[in-house]
Amino acid sequence: MRRYLTSLFFLLLFACSAMAQQDWIRTGTGLGVEKIRVSAPDFAAASTETQTAELLTAFNSTLWNDLEQAGIFEMVSKSFYPLGRFGSPADVRLEAWGNPPPNASMLAFGNLGVGGGQVAVQGWLYDVKNAQSPQVLGKQYRESASADNARAIAHRFANEIIFRLGGGIQGITESKIFFVSARAGSKEVWSMDYDGANQHAVTRMGSISLSPRISPDNSRLAFSSFARGGPNVMMWSMELGRLVSFPSFGGTNLSPAWSPDGTRLAFSSSRSGDPEIYTVDANGSGLKRITAYKGPDVSPVWNPKTGSQIAFVSGRTGLPQIYVMDSDGTNLQRLTDEGYAVSPSWSPNGQFLAFAWIRHYGPGAPGAQDIYIMDVASRQWVQLTHDGGRNDFPSWSPDGRHLVFQSDRAGGDQIWTMLADGSQQKRLTSDGKNSQPNWSFK
């Protein structure tokens, strides 16, 4: 299967030769490109304060996980590491890391100390194959001493490494995932770090909240709620921690989506009787209908690169299919032509759509609902999930190297992530039922 996926990706790349700098090439995800071998020994203790051990554990586990999940590194097993303390440049012998058994290309190391109520971290990244000038990165951090801040510092240091070694693309370690959770009784919007840590409720509507979509600047959260009658689009200020004014348009209003500049929203509304796609200014003014076909038009998503296209789902010909149109409703194109296709999500570079697809839909038909990626220009697609169950609601990470999605493969609906080639699938939630994830823009 891996060979099949790799072949498809090469076909896709061949068909899209003009996309010479696309994310697939830069990340190497799924292309068999050799990943950078990185060693990351545990940071050394630089103090004897009792809190030091706890913060070191939080820091070291977070840094390792961030680098392992980045998708561009091969983490060298710690069993290959030389013995010793590696808390400063004076502790490092390059040949011990650059030769077998570690045979690393890069070494991330440093120290962490606690004093005066603060945690201080020194971190370095060395190119161990470059004896003349090995230092690639040297950073110092200081925050109030807490496990959360130790994790935050590890995220920032990992982001620096990923940016330096990953083609200048910012890492995702400080990004957030918003989702719907019923774990507290009512369906509310929740938030968590990209790795599943720090899960907490955002809204407390005591009703049914759906389709959370965070704004490009992370300041506002648009979602649908039954709290005031039939589902309406509502707006939550992340800065104020409460609802802010947004008009009700009548009918059923679902699946809001932000334009990339944060000035407009697209959503589906049945205010005219048939679900159609509308756009509106972020303050609720300037309502404009952009589809007018019999049959439901739902789930709009704006091309985050150009803002000039909207992908959406339409049942105008029967079963739901994925369509693309210009943001004024013109130049309509149908992308899928079989089965049951829903939940489109644009890649950050605006070239790919991820979506959920039951290719062979109907009684007795083989197959399940899986996540696919389609190159919009060539219409070639790749299947990413194959593990059974119902997989839905894919959403791209801001670096274009990962996807978050919903799956019931292990029982009830939960949130999972994977690399954009379908590998490294990882479950993030386990408490109650969790669905409809949305990855922040940054």
CSV table of C-alpha atoms in Angstrom, one decimal:
chain,number,residue,atom,x,y,z
A,1,MET,CA,0.0,0.0,0.0
A,2,ARG,CA,2.9,2.4,0.8
A,3,ARG,CA,4.3,1.8,-2.7
A,4,TYR,CA,0.8,2.5,-4.1
A,5,LEU,CA,0.6,5.7,-2.2
A,6,THR,CA,4.0,6.8,-3.2
A,7,SER,CA,3.3,6.1,-6.9
A,8,LEU,CA,0.2,8.1,-6.7
A,9,PHE,CA,2.0,11.0,-5.2
A,10,PHE,CA,4.6,10.9,-7.9
A,11,LEU,CA,1.9,10.9,-10.5
A,12,LEU,CA,0.3,13.8,-8.8
A,13,LEU,CA,3.5,15.7,-8.7
A,14,PHE,CA,4.2,14.9,-12.4
A,15,ALA,CA,0.8,16.2,-13.4
A,16,CYS,CA,1.4,19.3,-11.3
A,17,SER,CA,5.0,20.1,-12.3
A,18,ALA,CA,4.2,23.8,-12.1
A,19,MET,CA,3.8,23.3,-8.3
A,20,ALA,CA,7.5,23.0,-7.9
A,21,GLN,CA,7.5,24.5,-4.4
A,22,GLN,CA,4.3,22.8,-3.1
A,23,ASP,CA,4.3,21.6,0.5
A,24,TRP,CA,4.5,18.0,-0.5
A,25,ILE,CA,8.0,18.5,-2.0
A,26,ARG,CA,9.1,20.7,0.9
A,27,THR,CA,8.0,18.3,3.6
A,28,GLY,CA,8.8,15.1,1.8
A,29,THR,CA,5.8,13.5,3.4
A,30,GLY,CA,4.9,10.3,1.6
A,31,LEU,CA,7.6,10.7,-1.0
A,32,GLY,CA,10.2,8.4,0.4
A,33,VAL,CA,12.6,11.4,0.9
A,34,GLU,CA,15.2,10.7,3.6
A,35,LYS,CA,14.3,12.4,6.8
A,36,ILE,CA,16.8,14.3,8.9
A,37,ARG,CA,18.2,12.1,11.7
A,38,VAL,CA,17.9,14.1,15.0
A,39,SER,CA,19.2,13.1,18.4
A,40,ALA,CA,17.5,14.8,21.4
A,41,PRO,CA,19.0,13.7,24.7
A,42,ASP,CA,17.1,14.8,27.8
A,43,PHE,CA,18.0,18.3,28.9
A,44,ALA,CA,20.3,18.4,32.0
A,45,ALA,CA,19.3,19.7,35.4
A,46,ALA,CA,20.9,23.1,36.1
A,47,SER,CA,19.5,23.5,39.6
A,48,THR,CA,18.7,21.4,42.7
A,49,GLU,CA,15.3,23.0,43.4
A,50,THR,CA,12.7,20.3,44.1
A,51,GLN,CA,10.6,21.5,41.2
A,52,THR,CA,13.4,20.9,38.7
A,53,ALA,CA,12.7,17.2,38.2
A,54,GLU,CA,9.0,17.8,37.5
A,55,LEU,CA,9.6,20.6,35.0
A,56,LEU,CA,12.4,18.7,33.3
A,57,THR,CA,10.0,15.7,32.7
A,58,ALA,CA,7.4,18.0,31.2
A,59,PHE,CA,10.0,19.8,29.0
A,60,ASN,CA,11.8,16.7,27.8
A,61,SER,CA,8.7,14.7,26.9
A,62,THR,CA,7.1,17.7,25.1
A,63,LEU,CA,10.2,18.5,23.1
A,64,TRP,CA,10.7,14.8,22.0
A,65,ASN,CA,7.0,14.5,21.1
A,66,ASP,CA,7.1,17.8,19.1
A,67,LEU,CA,10.1,16.7,17.0
A,68,GLU,CA,8.8,13.2,16.5
A,69,GLN,CA,5.4,14.5,15.4
A,70,ALA,CA,6.8,17.1,13.0
A,71,GLY,CA,6.9,14.6,10.2
A,72,ILE,CA,10.3,15.7,8.8
A,73,PHE,CA,12.6,14.0,11.3
A,74,GLU,CA,13.8,10.5,12.1
A,75,MET,CA,14.4,10.5,15.8
A,76,VAL,CA,17.5,8.5,16.8
A,77,SER,CA,16.6,5.9,19.4
A,78,LYS,CA,18.0,6.9,22.9
A,79,SER,CA,19.5,3.4,23.2
A,80,PHE,CA,22.1,4.6,20.7
A,81,TYR,CA,23.1,7.7,22.6
A,82,PRO,CA,26.6,7.9,24.2
A,83,LEU,CA,26.6,8.0,28.0
A,84,GLY,CA,27.0,11.3,29.8
A,85,ARG,CA,25.5,14.7,30.6
A,86,PHE,CA,24.8,16.9,27.6
A,87,GLY,CA,23.8,20.2,29.2
A,88,SER,CA,26.2,22.6,27.5
A,89,PRO,CA,28.4,22.8,24.4
A,90,ALA,CA,31.4,21.8,26.5
A,91,ASP,CA,29.8,18.4,27.0
A,92,VAL,CA,29.4,17.5,23.3
A,93,ARG,CA,31.8,15.5,21.3
A,94,LEU,CA,30.6,15.7,17.7
A,95,GLU,CA,32.1,12.4,16.6
A,96,ALA,CA,30.2,10.5,19.3
A,97,TRP,CA,26.9,11.7,17.7
A,98,GLY,CA,27.8,11.9,14.0
A,99,ASN,CA,29.2,8.3,13.8
A,100,PRO,CA,27.4,5.0,14.3
A,101,PRO,CA,25.5,4.0,16.2
A,102,PRO,CA,23.6,7.3,16.5
A,103,ASN,CA,24.8,8.5,13.1
A,104,ALA,CA,22.8,11.7,13.7
A,105,SER,CA,22.8,14.7,11.5
A,106,MET,CA,21.5,17.1,14.1
A,107,LEU,CA,21.7,17.2,17.9
A,108,ALA,CA,19.3,19.2,20.2
A,109,PHE,CA,20.5,19.6,23.7
A,110,GLY,CA,20.6,21.9,26.7
A,111,ASN,CA,19.7,22.5,30.3
A,112,LEU,CA,16.8,23.6,32.6
A,113,GLY,CA,17.1,25.2,36.0
A,114,VAL,CA,14.6,26.6,38.5
A,115,GLY,CA,15.3,29.5,40.8
A,116,GLY,CA,13.5,32.5,42.3
A,117,GLY,CA,10.2,31.1,41.1
A,118,GLN,CA,11.3,31.0,37.5
A,119,VAL,CA,12.3,28.3,35.1
A,120,ALA,CA,15.3,29.0,32.8
A,121,VAL,CA,16.2,27.0,29.7
A,122,GLN,CA,19.2,27.1,27.5
A,123,GLY,CA,18.9,25.1,24.3
A,124,TRP,CA,21.2,24.5,21.3
A,125,LEU,CA,20.9,22.8,17.9
A,126,TYR,CA,24.2,21.4,16.4
A,127,ASP,CA,24.9,20.2,12.9
A,128,VAL,CA,27.2,17.3,14.0
A,129,LYS,CA,28.5,16.8,10.5
A,130,ASN,CA,29.9,20.3,10.4
A,131,ALA,CA,32.9,20.4,12.8
A,132,GLN,CA,34.0,23.8,11.8
A,133,SER,CA,30.8,25.6,12.6
A,134,PRO,CA,28.3,23.2,14.2
A,135,GLN,CA,25.9,25.6,16.0
A,136,VAL,CA,22.7,26.1,14.0
A,137,LEU,CA,20.7,27.5,16.9
A,138,GLY,CA,21.2,28.8,20.4
A,139,LYS,CA,18.2,30.0,22.5
A,140,GLN,CA,17.5,31.1,26.1
A,141,TYR,CA,14.0,31.2,27.7
A,142,ARG,CA,12.8,32.3,31.1
A,143,GLU,CA,9.2,32.0,32.5
A,144,SER,CA,7.5,31.6,35.9
A,145,ALA,CA,8.1,28.1,37.1
A,146,SER,CA,5.2,25.8,36.2
A,147,ALA,CA,4.8,22.6,34.2
A,148,ASP,CA,2.6,24.5,31.7
A,149,ASN,CA,5.4,27.0,31.0
A,150,ALA,CA,8.0,24.2,30.7
A,151,ARG,CA,5.8,22.7,28.0
A,152,ALA,CA,5.3,26.1,26.4
A,153,ILE,CA,9.1,26.6,26.3
A,154,ALA,CA,9.6,23.2,24.8
A,155,HIS,CA,7.0,24.0,22.1
A,156,ARG,CA,8.8,27.3,21.2
A,157,PHE,CA,12.2,25.6,21.0
A,158,ALA,CA,10.8,22.8,18.9
A,159,ASN,CA,9.2,25.3,16.6
A,160,GLU,CA,12.6,27.0,16.1
A,161,ILE,CA,14.2,23.7,15.2
A,162,ILE,CA,11.3,22.8,12.8
A,163,PHE,CA,11.5,26.2,11.1
A,164,ARG,CA,15.3,26.0,10.6
A,165,LEU,CA,15.3,22.5,9.3
A,166,GLY,CA,11.9,22.3,7.6
A,167,GLY,CA,12.3,24.6,4.7
A,168,GLY,CA,11.4,27.8,6.6
A,169,ILE,CA,7.8,26.6,7.4
A,170,GLN,CA,6.6,27.4,10.9
A,171,GLY,CA,5.9,24.4,13.1
A,172,ILE,CA,2.5,23.7,14.6
A,173,THR,CA,3.5,23.1,18.2
A,174,GLU,CA,1.7,26.3,19.4
A,175,SER,CA,-1.4,25.8,17.3
A,176,LYS,CA,-4.8,24.8,18.7
A,177,ILE,CA,-7.6,22.4,17.7
A,178,PHE,CA,-11.2,23.3,18.3
A,179,PHE,CA,-13.8,20.5,18.4
A,180,VAL,CA,-17.3,19.6,19.7
A,181,SER,CA,-17.5,17.5,22.9
A,182,ALA,CA,-20.4,16.0,24.7
A,183,ARG,CA,-18.4,14.9,27.7
A,184,ALA,CA,-20.0,17.4,30.1
A,185,GLY,CA,-23.6,16.6,29.1
A,186,SER,CA,-24.4,19.2,26.5
A,187,LYS,CA,-22.6,19.6,23.2
A,188,GLU,CA,-20.1,22.4,23.6
A,189,VAL,CA,-17.1,23.8,21.7
A,190,TRP,CA,-13.8,22.7,23.3
A,191,SER,CA,-10.1,23.5,22.6
A,192,MET,CA,-6.9,21.6,23.0
A,193,ASP,CA,-3.2,21.9,22.1
A,194,TYR,CA,-2.2,20.3,18.8
A,195,ASP,CA,-0.9,17.2,20.7
A,196,GLY,CA,-4.2,16.7,22.7
A,197,ALA,CA,-2.9,18.4,25.9
A,198,ASN,CA,-4.8,21.1,27.8
A,199,GLN,CA,-8.4,20.1,26.8
A,200,HIS,CA,-10.9,22.5,28.1
A,201,ALA,CA,-14.4,23.9,27.3
A,202,VAL,CA,-14.7,27.2,25.4
A,203,THR,CA,-18.5,27.6,25.3
A,204,ARG,CA,-21.0,26.9,28.0
A,205,MET,CA,-24.3,27.2,26.0
A,206,GLY,CA,-26.1,24.3,27.7
A,207,SER,CA,-27.4,23.3,24.3
A,208,ILE,CA,-26.1,21.8,21.0
A,209,SER,CA,-23.1,23.6,19.5
A,210,LEU,CA,-21.7,22.5,16.1
A,211,SER,CA,-19.2,23.3,13.4
A,212,PRO,CA,-16.6,25.4,15.3
A,213,ARG,CA,-14.4,27.6,13.1
A,214,ILE,CA,-11.7,29.8,14.6
A,215,SER,CA,-10.8,33.1,12.9
A,216,PRO,CA,-7.5,33.5,11.1
A,217,ASP,CA,-6.2,35.8,13.9
A,218,ASN,CA,-7.5,33.4,16.7
A,219,SER,CA,-9.7,36.2,18.2
A,220,ARG,CA,-13.2,35.0,17.3
A,221,LEU,CA,-14.9,31.6,17.1
A,222,ALA,CA,-17.8,31.1,14.8
A,223,PHE,CA,-20.1,28.1,15.3
A,224,SER,CA,-23.7,26.9,15.0
A,225,SER,CA,-25.9,26.6,18.1
A,226,PHE,CA,-29.4,25.6,18.9
A,227,ALA,CA,-29.3,27.7,22.1
A,228,ARG,CA,-31.7,30.3,20.6
A,229,GLY,CA,-34.1,28.1,18.6
A,230,GLY,CA,-33.2,26.6,15.3
A,231,PRO,CA,-29.5,26.4,14.6
A,232,ASN,CA,-28.0,29.9,14.2
A,233,VAL,CA,-24.5,31.1,13.5
A,234,MET,CA,-23.0,32.6,16.7
A,235,MET,CA,-19.8,34.4,17.4
A,236,TRP,CA,-17.6,33.9,20.5
A,237,SER,CA,-14.9,36.4,21.4
A,238,MET,CA,-11.8,34.4,22.5
A,239,GLU,CA,-10.5,37.6,24.1
A,240,LEU,CA,-13.6,38.4,26.1
A,241,GLY,CA,-14.6,34.8,26.8
A,242,ARG,CA,-18.3,35.3,25.9
A,243,LEU,CA,-20.7,35.6,23.0
A,244,VAL,CA,-20.6,38.8,20.9
A,245,SER,CA,-23.4,40.2,18.7
A,246,PHE,CA,-24.1,38.4,15.4
A,247,PRO,CA,-27.5,38.6,13.6
A,248,SER,CA,-30.0,35.7,13.2
A,249,PHE,CA,-31.0,35.2,9.6
A,250,GLY,CA,-33.9,32.8,10.0
A,251,GLY,CA,-34.1,29.2,8.9
A,252,THR,CA,-31.4,26.7,9.6
A,253,ASN,CA,-27.9,28.2,9.6
A,254,LEU,CA,-24.9,25.9,9.7
A,255,SER,CA,-21.2,25.4,9.0
A,256,PRO,CA,-19.7,28.9,9.1
A,257,ALA,CA,-16.3,29.3,7.4
A,258,TRP,CA,-13.8,32.3,7.5
A,259,SER,CA,-12.3,34.0,4.5
A,260,PRO,CA,-8.5,34.0,4.8
A,261,ASP,CA,-8.4,37.7,5.7
A,262,GLY,CA,-11.0,37.3,8.4
A,263,THR,CA,-13.4,39.9,7.0
A,264,ARG,CA,-16.1,37.6,5.6
A,265,LEU,CA,-17.9,34.4,6.5
A,266,ALA,CA,-19.6,31.8,4.3
A,267,PHE,CA,-22.3,29.5,5.7
A,268,SER,CA,-25.3,27.4,4.7
A,269,SER,CA,-28.8,28.8,5.3
A,270,SER,CA,-32.3,27.5,4.6
A,271,ARG,CA,-33.8,31.0,5.1
A,272,SER,CA,-35.2,30.8,1.5
A,273,GLY,CA,-36.5,27.3,2.1
A,274,ASP,CA,-33.7,25.4,0.4
A,275,PRO,CA,-30.2,25.2,2.0
A,276,GLU,CA,-28.0,27.6,0.0
A,277,ILE,CA,-24.5,29.1,0.5
A,278,TYR,CA,-24.4,32.7,1.7
A,279,THR,CA,-21.5,35.1,2.5
A,280,VAL,CA,-21.6,37.9,5.0
A,281,ASP,CA,-19.3,40.4,6.6
A,282,ALA,CA,-17.7,39.3,9.9
A,283,ASN,CA,-20.0,41.8,11.7
A,284,GLY,CA,-23.1,40.2,10.1
A,285,SER,CA,-23.8,42.8,7.5
A,286,GLY,CA,-23.7,42.5,3.8
A,287,LEU,CA,-25.6,39.2,3.4
A,288,LYS,CA,-25.2,37.8,-0.1
A,289,ARG,CA,-26.6,34.6,-1.5
A,290,ILE,CA,-24.2,32.9,-3.9
A,291,THR,CA,-25.9,29.6,-4.8
A,292,ALA,CA,-29.4,29.1,-6.2
A,293,TYR,CA,-30.0,25.4,-7.1
A,294,LYS,CA,-32.6,23.0,-6.0
A,295,GLY,CA,-31.0,20.6,-3.5
A,296,PRO,CA,-29.0,21.3,-0.4
A,297,ASP,CA,-25.8,23.3,-0.6
A,298,VAL,CA,-23.8,23.1,2.6
A,299,SER,CA,-20.3,23.0,4.3
A,300,PRO,CA,-18.6,25.9,2.4
A,301,VAL,CA,-14.8,26.4,2.9
A,302,TRP,CA,-12.8,29.3,1.6
A,303,ASN,CA,-9.5,28.7,-0.3
A,304,PRO,CA,-7.1,30.0,2.4
A,305,LYS,CA,-4.4,30.8,-0.1
A,306,THR,CA,-6.3,33.0,-2.6
A,307,GLY,CA,-9.7,33.7,-1.0
A,308,SER,CA,-11.1,33.6,-4.5
A,309,GLN,CA,-12.7,30.1,-4.4
A,310,ILE,CA,-15.2,28.3,-2.1
A,311,ALA,CA,-15.5,24.5,-2.0
A,312,PHE,CA,-18.8,23.1,-0.7
A,313,VAL,CA,-21.0,20.1,-0.7
A,314,SER,CA,-24.1,19.9,-2.8
A,315,GLY,CA,-26.9,17.3,-3.2
A,316,ARG,CA,-28.3,18.9,-6.3
A,317,THR,CA,-27.8,15.7,-8.4
A,318,GLY,CA,-28.7,13.2,-5.6
A,319,LEU,CA,-26.0,12.0,-3.3
A,320,PRO,CA,-23.7,14.8,-1.8
A,321,GLN,CA,-20.7,15.6,-4.0
A,322,ILE,CA,-17.8,18.1,-3.7
A,323,TYR,CA,-18.0,21.3,-5.8
A,324,VAL,CA,-15.8,24.4,-6.2
A,325,MET,CA,-16.9,27.8,-7.3
A,326,ASP,CA,-15.5,31.3,-7.3
A,327,SER,CA,-16.4,33.3,-4.2
A,328,ASP,CA,-19.1,35.2,-6.0
A,329,GLY,CA,-20.8,31.9,-7.1
A,330,THR,CA,-19.6,31.8,-10.7
A,331,ASN,CA,-17.4,29.2,-12.4
A,332,LEU,CA,-19.0,26.2,-10.8
A,333,GLN,CA,-17.0,22.9,-11.0
A,334,ARG,CA,-17.9,19.4,-9.7
A,335,LEU,CA,-14.9,17.6,-8.3
A,336,THR,CA,-16.3,14.2,-7.3
A,337,ASP,CA,-18.5,12.1,-9.5
A,338,GLU,CA,-19.4,9.0,-7.5
A,339,GLY,CA,-20.4,7.8,-4.0
A,340,TYR,CA,-21.0,10.0,-1.0
A,341,ALA,CA,-18.5,12.9,-0.5
A,342,VAL,CA,-18.7,15.5,2.3
A,343,SER,CA,-16.6,17.7,4.6
A,344,PRO,CA,-14.2,19.5,2.3
A,345,SER,CA,-11.1,21.2,3.8
A,346,TRP,CA,-8.5,23.2,1.8
A,347,SER,CA,-4.8,22.7,2.3
A,348,PRO,CA,-3.0,26.0,3.4
A,349,ASN,CA,-1.3,26.3,0.0
A,350,GLY,CA,-4.7,26.2,-1.7
A,351,GLN,CA,-3.9,23.3,-4.0
A,352,PHE,CA,-5.5,20.3,-2.3
A,353,LEU,CA,-8.8,19.4,-0.8
A,354,ALA,CA,-9.2,16.8,2.0
A,355,PHE,CA,-12.7,15.4,2.4
A,356,ALA,CA,-14.6,12.3,3.6
A,357,TRP,CA,-15.7,9.9,0.9
A,358,ILE,CA,-17.7,6.7,0.6
A,359,ARG,CA,-16.7,5.9,-2.9
A,360,HIS,CA,-19.0,2.9,-3.3
A,361,TYR,CA,-22.2,4.0,-1.5
A,362,GLY,CA,-25.3,1.9,-1.1
A,363,PRO,CA,-26.7,-1.3,0.4
A,364,GLY,CA,-24.1,-4.1,0.3
A,365,ALA,CA,-21.5,-1.8,-1.3
A,366,PRO,CA,-17.9,-2.5,0.0
A,367,GLY,CA,-15.8,0.1,1.7
A,368,ALA,CA,-16.2,2.6,4.5
A,369,GLN,CA,-16.1,6.4,4.9
A,370,ASP,CA,-12.5,7.4,4.6
A,371,ILE,CA,-10.4,10.5,4.3
A,372,TYR,CA,-9.0,11.4,0.9
A,373,ILE,CA,-6.9,14.2,-0.6
A,374,MET,CA,-7.6,15.6,-4.1
A,375,ASP,CA,-5.3,17.8,-6.2
A,376,VAL,CA,-7.9,20.3,-7.4
A,377,ALA,CA,-6.1,21.1,-10.7
A,378,SER,CA,-5.6,17.5,-11.8
A,379,ARG,CA,-8.5,15.9,-10.0
A,380,GLN,CA,-6.2,13.1,-8.9
A,381,TRP,CA,-6.8,11.8,-5.4
A,382,VAL,CA,-5.1,9.7,-2.7
A,383,GLN,CA,-6.9,7.7,0.1
A,384,LEU,CA,-5.4,8.3,3.5
A,385,THR,CA,-7.4,6.2,6.0
A,386,HIS,CA,-8.0,2.5,5.6
A,387,ASP,CA,-8.7,1.3,9.1
A,388,GLY,CA,-12.5,0.9,8.9
A,389,GLY,CA,-15.1,2.8,10.7
A,390,ARG,CA,-16.4,6.2,9.8
A,391,ASN,CA,-13.8,8.9,9.3
A,392,ASP,CA,-15.0,12.4,8.7
A,393,PHE,CA,-14.4,16.2,9.1
A,394,PRO,CA,-10.7,16.5,8.1
A,395,SER,CA,-9.0,19.8,8.8
A,396,TRP,CA,-5.5,20.8,7.8
A,397,SER,CA,-2.8,22.0,10.2
A,398,PRO,CA,-1.3,25.4,9.4
A,399,ASP,CA,2.0,23.9,8.1
A,400,GLY,CA,0.1,21.6,5.6
A,401,ARG,CA,1.9,18.6,7.0
A,402,HIS,CA,-0.8,17.2,9.2
A,403,LEU,CA,-4.6,16.6,9.2
A,404,VAL,CA,-6.9,16.3,12.2
A,405,PHE,CA,-10.1,14.3,11.7
A,406,GLN,CA,-13.0,12.5,13.5
A,407,SER,CA,-13.1,8.7,13.6
A,408,ASP,CA,-15.3,6.0,15.3
A,409,ARG,CA,-12.8,3.2,14.5
A,410,ALA,CA,-12.3,2.5,18.2
A,411,GLY,CA,-15.9,2.8,19.3
A,412,GLY,CA,-17.5,6.3,19.8
A,413,ASP,CA,-16.4,9.4,17.8
A,414,GLN,CA,-13.0,10.6,18.8
A,415,ILE,CA,-10.4,13.1,17.4
A,416,TRP,CA,-7.3,11.8,15.6
A,417,THR,CA,-4.4,13.3,13.7
A,418,MET,CA,-2.1,12.0,11.0
A,419,LEU,CA,0.6,13.2,8.7
A,420,ALA,CA,-0.7,14.3,5.3
A,421,ASP,CA,0.4,11.0,3.7
A,422,GLY,CA,-1.8,9.1,6.1
A,423,SER,CA,1.0,7.8,8.4
A,424,GLN,CA,1.5,8.4,12.1
A,425,GLN,CA,-2.2,8.2,13.0
A,426,LYS,CA,-2.7,9.2,16.6
A,427,ARG,CA,-5.7,9.5,18.9
A,428,LEU,CA,-6.0,12.8,20.8
A,429,THR,CA,-9.3,12.4,22.8
A,430,SER,CA,-10.8,9.6,24.8
A,431,ASP,CA,-13.3,11.2,27.3
A,432,GLY,CA,-16.9,11.2,26.0
A,433,LYS,CA,-17.8,11.7,22.4
A,434,ASN,CA,-15.7,14.3,20.4
A,435,SER,CA,-16.3,15.4,16.8
A,436,GLN,CA,-16.0,18.1,14.1
A,437,PRO,CA,-12.3,19.2,14.7
A,438,ASN,CA,-11.0,22.5,13.3
A,439,TRP,CA,-7.3,23.3,13.3
A,440,SER,CA,-6.4,27.0,13.9
A,441,PHE,CA,-4.8,29.0,11.1
A,442,LYS,CA,-1.6,29.4,13.0
